[in-house]
């Protein structure tokens, strides 16, 4: 990617070609604030396009889409989901948030809960966090060391354990591709300074207090470890069929527009079409039409 200002979603795309370096991807596109209304209008236009395409996707029921969003706290996952998806028919979209795993979930393999929340083909699932937590927060906190599993699964060093997981995830996403799904992976890349500003706002603004917890500061203190984990995870799991989009998130209105661009582009590539009506079906529709006009 070039050094200049980001203007295009293609600049955010990493498909596994070469080595991924997180430092090459800015957190701030430095677009002029005066242009935020213009970008909001562009996002709104994309929302309409999304709604049209989603209607066809649902009618056709041929392919399913998983959109997953990963980010550090306060990067804007929730508000992005709300803004970008507000135009689509709720019947065709399921949103699922990946919280700390329950006992039942921990007693299964880590992809189990993701599989349980896959959409049926024709629908979109939006994952707020995802199975990538199992190579991010788990890696940063070395949670795998506490897993109750045979030695052949955990008895190895960190690099080997997570390299296996990256491979498992690549295989899983390829399996989905071969079974009529696409996975669109978004990393909302917020800067550490911008996170501080947003945390302060959460503390100062009583309507936002509920969004802040002391634990958020503990995770913030581990920023370099998280960036390392993100870098390794994105490098190890980006593929041609399931690339990552690393989106500068310091300016929310710009990030929203970029995500809407990525989703529209993906849906356009899926090229959903309304099912064609056969001659027989057309004839029967005409029969029904006749009956209706006579009654
Ligand atoms: P907000 O941005 O509003 O705080 P959130 O997505 O951070 O929303 P929380 O309930 O605050 O939601 O946090 C969910 C927590 O669950 C995160 O800290 C995340 O890292 C953790 N988590 C998710 N999946 C796993 C996992 N597989 N193993 C361990 N922790 C996980
Ligand atoms: Mg949180």
Coordinates of C-alpha atoms and ligand atoms in Angstrom, one line a residue:
X1 CA 0.0 0.0 0.0
X2 CA 1.2 3.5 -0.8
X3 CA 2.1 6.1 1.8
X4 CA -0.4 8.7 0.7
X5 CA -3.9 9.3 2.1
X6 CA -6.2 6.4 1.8
X7 CA -9.0 7.0 -0.5
X8 CA -10.1 3.6 -1.7
X9 CA -11.3 0.4 -0.1
X10 CA -8.8 -1.5 -2.3
X11 CA -6.0 0.2 -0.3
X12 CA -7.3 -1.5 2.8
X13 CA -7.4 -5.0 1.4
X14 CA -4.8 -7.6 2.3
X15 CA -5.2 -11.0 0.7
X16 CA -2.2 -12.8 1.9
X17 CA 0.2 -11.6 -0.9
X18 CA 3.5 -10.7 0.8
X19 CA 3.9 -10.1 4.5
X20 CA 1.4 -8.1 6.5
X21 CA 2.8 -5.3 8.6
X22 CA 0.3 -3.5 10.7
X23 CA 2.4 -0.3 10.8
X24 CA 1.9 0.1 7.0
X25 CA -1.8 0.7 7.6
X26 CA -2.8 4.1 9.0
X27 CA -5.4 4.5 11.8
X28 CA -6.2 7.9 10.4
X29 CA -7.0 8.6 6.8
X30 CA -6.7 12.3 7.6
X31 CA -9.6 13.2 5.4
X32 CA -10.8 16.8 6.0
X33 CA -13.6 17.0 8.7
X34 CA -15.4 19.4 6.4
X35 CA -16.1 16.4 4.1
X36 CA -17.8 14.3 6.7
X37 CA -21.3 15.2 5.4
X38 CA -20.3 14.2 1.9
X39 CA -19.1 10.8 3.2
X40 CA -22.2 10.3 5.2
X41 CA -24.2 10.9 2.0
X42 CA -22.0 8.4 0.2
X43 CA -22.6 5.8 3.0
X44 CA -26.3 6.4 2.7
X45 CA -26.2 5.7 -1.0
X46 CA -24.3 2.5 -0.4
X47 CA -26.9 1.5 2.2
X48 CA -29.5 1.7 -0.4
X49 CA -27.5 -0.3 -2.9
X50 CA -26.9 -2.8 -0.1
X51 CA -30.6 -3.1 0.6
X52 CA -31.4 -3.8 -3.1
X53 CA -28.6 -6.4 -3.3
X54 CA -29.6 -8.0 -0.1
X55 CA -33.2 -8.4 -1.3
X56 CA -32.0 -10.4 -4.2
X57 CA -29.6 -12.4 -2.1
X58 CA -32.5 -13.4 0.1
X59 CA -34.8 -14.1 -2.8
X60 CA -32.2 -16.3 -4.5
X61 CA -30.9 -18.1 -1.4
X62 CA -27.8 -19.3 -3.2
X63 CA -25.0 -17.8 -1.2
X64 CA -24.5 -16.7 2.4
X65 CA -22.3 -13.9 3.7
X66 CA -20.5 -13.6 7.0
X67 CA -19.2 -10.1 7.9
X68 CA -17.0 -10.1 10.9
X69 CA -15.7 -7.1 12.7
X70 CA -12.6 -7.2 15.0
X71 CA -11.2 -4.2 16.8
X72 CA -9.7 -2.8 20.0
X73 CA -12.3 -1.4 22.5
X74 CA -14.0 1.9 21.4
X75 CA -13.0 1.5 17.8
X76 CA -16.7 1.9 16.9
X77 CA -17.8 -1.7 16.2
X78 CA -21.3 -1.2 17.6
X79 CA -22.0 2.2 16.0
X80 CA -20.6 1.0 12.7
X81 CA -22.9 -2.0 12.7
X82 CA -25.8 0.2 13.5
X83 CA -25.1 2.8 10.9
X84 CA -24.0 0.6 8.0
X85 CA -26.7 -2.1 8.3
X86 CA -29.6 0.2 9.2
X87 CA -31.0 0.1 5.6
X88 CA -31.2 -3.7 5.1
X89 CA -34.2 -5.8 5.8
X90 CA -33.8 -7.2 9.3
X91 CA -35.2 -10.5 8.2
X92 CA -32.2 -11.2 6.2
X93 CA -29.5 -10.2 8.7
X94 CA -28.5 -11.8 12.0
X95 CA -26.1 -9.9 14.3
X96 CA -24.2 -12.0 16.9
X97 CA -21.8 -10.7 19.5
X98 CA -19.0 -13.0 20.6
X99 CA -18.7 -12.5 24.4
X100 CA -16.5 -14.4 26.8
X101 CA -17.2 -18.1 26.1
X102 CA -19.6 -19.9 28.4
X103 CA -18.7 -23.2 30.1
X104 CA -20.6 -25.0 27.4
X105 CA -18.7 -23.2 24.7
X106 CA -15.4 -23.8 26.3
X107 CA -16.1 -27.5 26.5
X108 CA -16.3 -27.5 22.7
X109 CA -13.8 -26.7 19.9
X110 CA -13.5 -23.0 19.4
X111 CA -15.2 -22.9 16.0
X112 CA -18.3 -24.6 17.4
X113 CA -20.1 -21.4 18.4
X114 CA -19.2 -19.7 15.1
X115 CA -20.7 -22.7 13.2
X116 CA -23.8 -22.5 15.3
X117 CA -24.3 -18.9 14.2
X118 CA -23.6 -19.2 10.5
X119 CA -26.4 -17.8 8.5
X120 CA -28.5 -19.9 6.1
X121 CA -27.6 -19.3 2.5
X122 CA -29.4 -16.2 1.3
X123 CA -28.7 -14.4 4.6
X124 CA -26.0 -12.2 6.1
X125 CA -24.6 -12.8 9.5
X126 CA -22.8 -10.0 11.2
X127 CA -20.3 -11.1 13.8
X128 CA -19.4 -8.5 16.4
X129 CA -16.0 -10.0 17.3
X130 CA -15.7 -13.6 16.2
X131 CA -13.6 -16.8 16.4
X132 CA -10.6 -14.5 15.8
X133 CA -10.8 -13.8 19.6
X134 CA -9.4 -17.2 19.9
X135 CA -6.1 -16.1 18.3
X136 CA -6.2 -12.5 19.7
X137 CA -7.3 -12.2 23.4
X138 CA -6.5 -15.8 23.9
X139 CA -2.9 -15.3 22.6
X140 CA -2.4 -12.0 24.5
X141 CA -3.5 -13.6 27.8
X142 CA -2.1 -17.1 27.0
X143 CA -5.5 -18.6 27.9
X144 CA -4.7 -21.7 25.9
X145 CA -2.4 -22.8 28.7
X146 CA -5.5 -23.2 30.9
X147 CA -7.4 -25.3 28.4
X148 CA -8.4 -28.8 29.4
X149 CA -7.1 -30.7 26.4
X150 CA -4.7 -33.5 25.6
X151 CA -1.0 -32.7 25.4
X152 CA -0.9 -33.3 21.7
X153 CA -3.2 -30.2 21.3
X154 CA -1.5 -27.8 23.7
X155 CA 1.9 -29.2 24.5
X156 CA 3.9 -27.0 22.2
X157 CA 5.2 -23.4 22.1
X158 CA 3.2 -20.4 21.4
X159 CA 4.2 -19.9 17.8
X160 CA 3.4 -23.5 16.9
X161 CA 0.0 -23.5 18.7
X162 CA -1.2 -20.3 17.0
X163 CA 0.2 -21.2 13.6
X164 CA -2.0 -24.3 13.8
X165 CA -5.0 -22.2 14.6
X166 CA -4.3 -19.8 11.7
X167 CA -4.2 -22.9 9.4
X168 CA -7.4 -24.2 11.0
X169 CA -9.1 -20.9 10.4
X170 CA -7.8 -20.7 6.8
X171 CA -9.2 -24.2 6.2
X172 CA -12.5 -23.3 7.9
X173 CA -13.0 -20.3 5.7
X174 CA -12.0 -22.2 2.6
X175 CA -14.5 -24.9 3.6
X176 CA -17.2 -22.1 3.9
X177 CA -16.2 -20.8 0.5
X178 CA -16.6 -24.3 -1.0
X179 CA -20.0 -24.5 0.6
X180 CA -21.6 -21.4 -0.7
X181 CA -20.4 -18.8 1.8
X182 CA -18.2 -15.8 1.8
X183 CA -16.4 -14.3 4.8
X184 CA -15.7 -10.6 4.8
X185 CA -13.2 -9.7 7.6
X186 CA -12.8 -6.2 8.9
X187 CA -10.3 -4.9 11.3
X188 CA -11.3 -1.5 12.5
X189 CA -7.9 0.0 13.1
X190 CA -8.2 2.7 15.8
X191 CA -5.1 4.6 17.1
X192 CA -4.1 4.4 20.8
X193 CA -4.5 8.2 21.2
X194 CA -8.0 8.1 19.6
X195 CA -8.9 5.3 22.0
X196 CA -7.9 7.5 25.0
X197 CA -10.1 10.3 23.7
X198 CA -13.1 8.0 23.4
X199 CA -12.5 6.4 26.8
X200 CA -12.4 9.9 28.3
X201 CA -15.7 10.7 26.6
X202 CA -17.2 7.5 28.0
X203 CA -16.2 8.6 31.5
X204 CA -17.2 12.3 31.1
X205 CA -20.5 11.7 29.4
X206 CA -23.1 10.1 31.8
X207 CA -25.0 8.5 28.9
X208 CA -21.8 6.7 27.9
X209 CA -20.7 5.6 31.3
X210 CA -22.2 2.1 30.8
X211 CA -19.9 1.5 27.9
X212 CA -16.8 1.8 30.1
X213 CA -15.3 -0.7 32.4
X214 CA -12.0 -0.8 34.4
X215 CA -11.1 -3.9 32.5
X216 CA -10.9 -1.8 29.3
X217 CA -7.8 -0.1 30.8
X218 CA -6.1 -3.4 31.6
X219 CA -6.5 -4.4 27.9
X220 CA -5.3 -0.9 26.8
X221 CA -2.1 -1.4 28.8
X222 CA -1.5 -4.5 26.6
X223 CA -1.7 -2.5 23.4
X224 CA 1.7 -3.6 21.9
X225 CA 0.8 -7.3 22.6
X226 CA -2.6 -6.9 20.9
X227 CA -1.0 -5.2 17.8
X228 CA 1.5 -8.1 17.6
X229 CA -1.4 -10.6 17.8
X230 CA -3.4 -8.8 15.2
X231 CA -0.5 -8.6 12.9
X232 CA 0.3 -12.3 13.2
X233 CA -3.4 -13.3 12.9
X234 CA -4.1 -11.1 9.8
X235 CA -0.8 -12.3 8.2
X236 CA -1.7 -15.9 8.9
X237 CA -5.3 -15.9 7.8
X238 CA -5.7 -13.5 4.9
X239 CA -6.4 -15.4 1.7
X240 CA -7.7 -14.7 -1.8
X241 CA -11.1 -16.0 -0.9
X242 CA -11.2 -14.5 2.6
X243 CA -9.0 -11.3 2.6
X244 CA -8.8 -8.8 5.5
X245 CA -9.9 -5.2 5.3
X246 CA -7.8 -3.0 7.6
X247 CA -9.8 0.1 7.9
X248 CA -8.5 3.4 9.4
X249 CA -11.0 4.0 12.3
X250 CA -10.0 7.3 13.9
X251 CA -12.6 9.1 11.8
X252 CA -15.9 7.3 12.3
X253 CA -17.6 8.8 9.3
X254 CA -14.8 7.7 7.0
X255 CA -14.6 4.2 8.5
X256 CA -18.3 3.7 8.0
X257 CA -18.1 4.7 4.4
X258 CA -15.1 2.4 3.8
X259 CA -17.0 -0.6 5.3
X260 CA -20.1 0.2 3.3
X261 CA -17.8 0.2 0.2
X262 CA -16.4 -3.2 1.1
X263 CA -19.8 -4.7 1.7
X264 CA -21.3 -3.4 -1.5
X265 CA -18.3 -4.6 -3.5
X266 CA -18.7 -8.1 -2.0
X267 CA -22.4 -8.2 -2.7
X268 CA -21.8 -7.0 -6.2
X269 CA -19.3 -9.8 -6.7
X270 CA -21.8 -12.3 -5.4
X271 CA -24.2 -10.9 -8.1
X272 CA -27.4 -12.2 -6.7
X273 CA -30.4 -12.3 -9.0
X274 CA -34.1 -12.8 -8.4
X275 CA -35.1 -16.4 -9.3
X276 CA -36.3 -16.7 -12.9
X277 CA -39.8 -17.7 -13.5
X278 CA -40.3 -20.6 -15.9
X279 CA -42.9 -20.6 -18.6
X280 CA -45.0 -23.0 -16.6
X281 CA -44.8 -20.8 -13.5
X282 CA -45.6 -17.7 -15.6
X283 CA -48.7 -19.5 -16.9
X284 CA -49.8 -20.4 -13.4
X285 CA -49.2 -16.8 -12.3
X286 CA -51.4 -15.6 -15.1
X287 CA -54.1 -18.1 -14.0
X288 CA -54.0 -16.7 -10.5
X289 CA -54.2 -13.2 -11.9
X290 CA -57.3 -14.0 -13.8
X291 CA -58.9 -15.6 -10.8
X292 CA -58.1 -12.5 -8.7
X293 CA -59.7 -10.1 -11.3
X294 CA -62.8 -12.2 -11.5
X295 CA -63.4 -12.4 -7.7
Ligands
LIG1 P1 -17.9 -2.9 23.9 O1 -17.0 -2.4 22.8 O2 -19.2 -2.2 23.9 O3 -17.2 -3.0 25.2 P2 -17.3 -5.6 23.6 O4 -17.4 -6.3 22.2 O5 -16.0 -5.3 24.1 O6 -18.3 -4.4 23.5 P3 -17.7 -6.9 26.1 O7 -18.8 -7.6 26.7 O8 -17.2 -5.7 26.7 O9 -18.1 -6.5 24.6 O10 -16.5 -7.8 25.8 C1 -16.5 -9.1 25.4 C2 -15.2 -9.7 25.8 O11 -15.2 -11.1 25.5 C3 -14.0 -9.1 25.1 O12 -13.1 -8.7 26.1 C4 -13.5 -10.3 24.3 O13 -12.1 -10.2 24.2 C5 -13.9 -11.4 25.1 N1 -14.0 -12.7 24.3 C6 -14.6 -12.9 23.2 N2 -14.4 -14.1 22.7 C7 -13.5 -14.7 23.6 C8 -12.8 -15.9 23.6 N3 -13.0 -16.9 22.7 N4 -12.0 -16.2 24.7 C9 -11.8 -15.3 25.6 N5 -12.4 -14.1 25.6 C10 -13.2 -13.8 24.6
LIG2 MG1 -15.7 -4.1 25.9

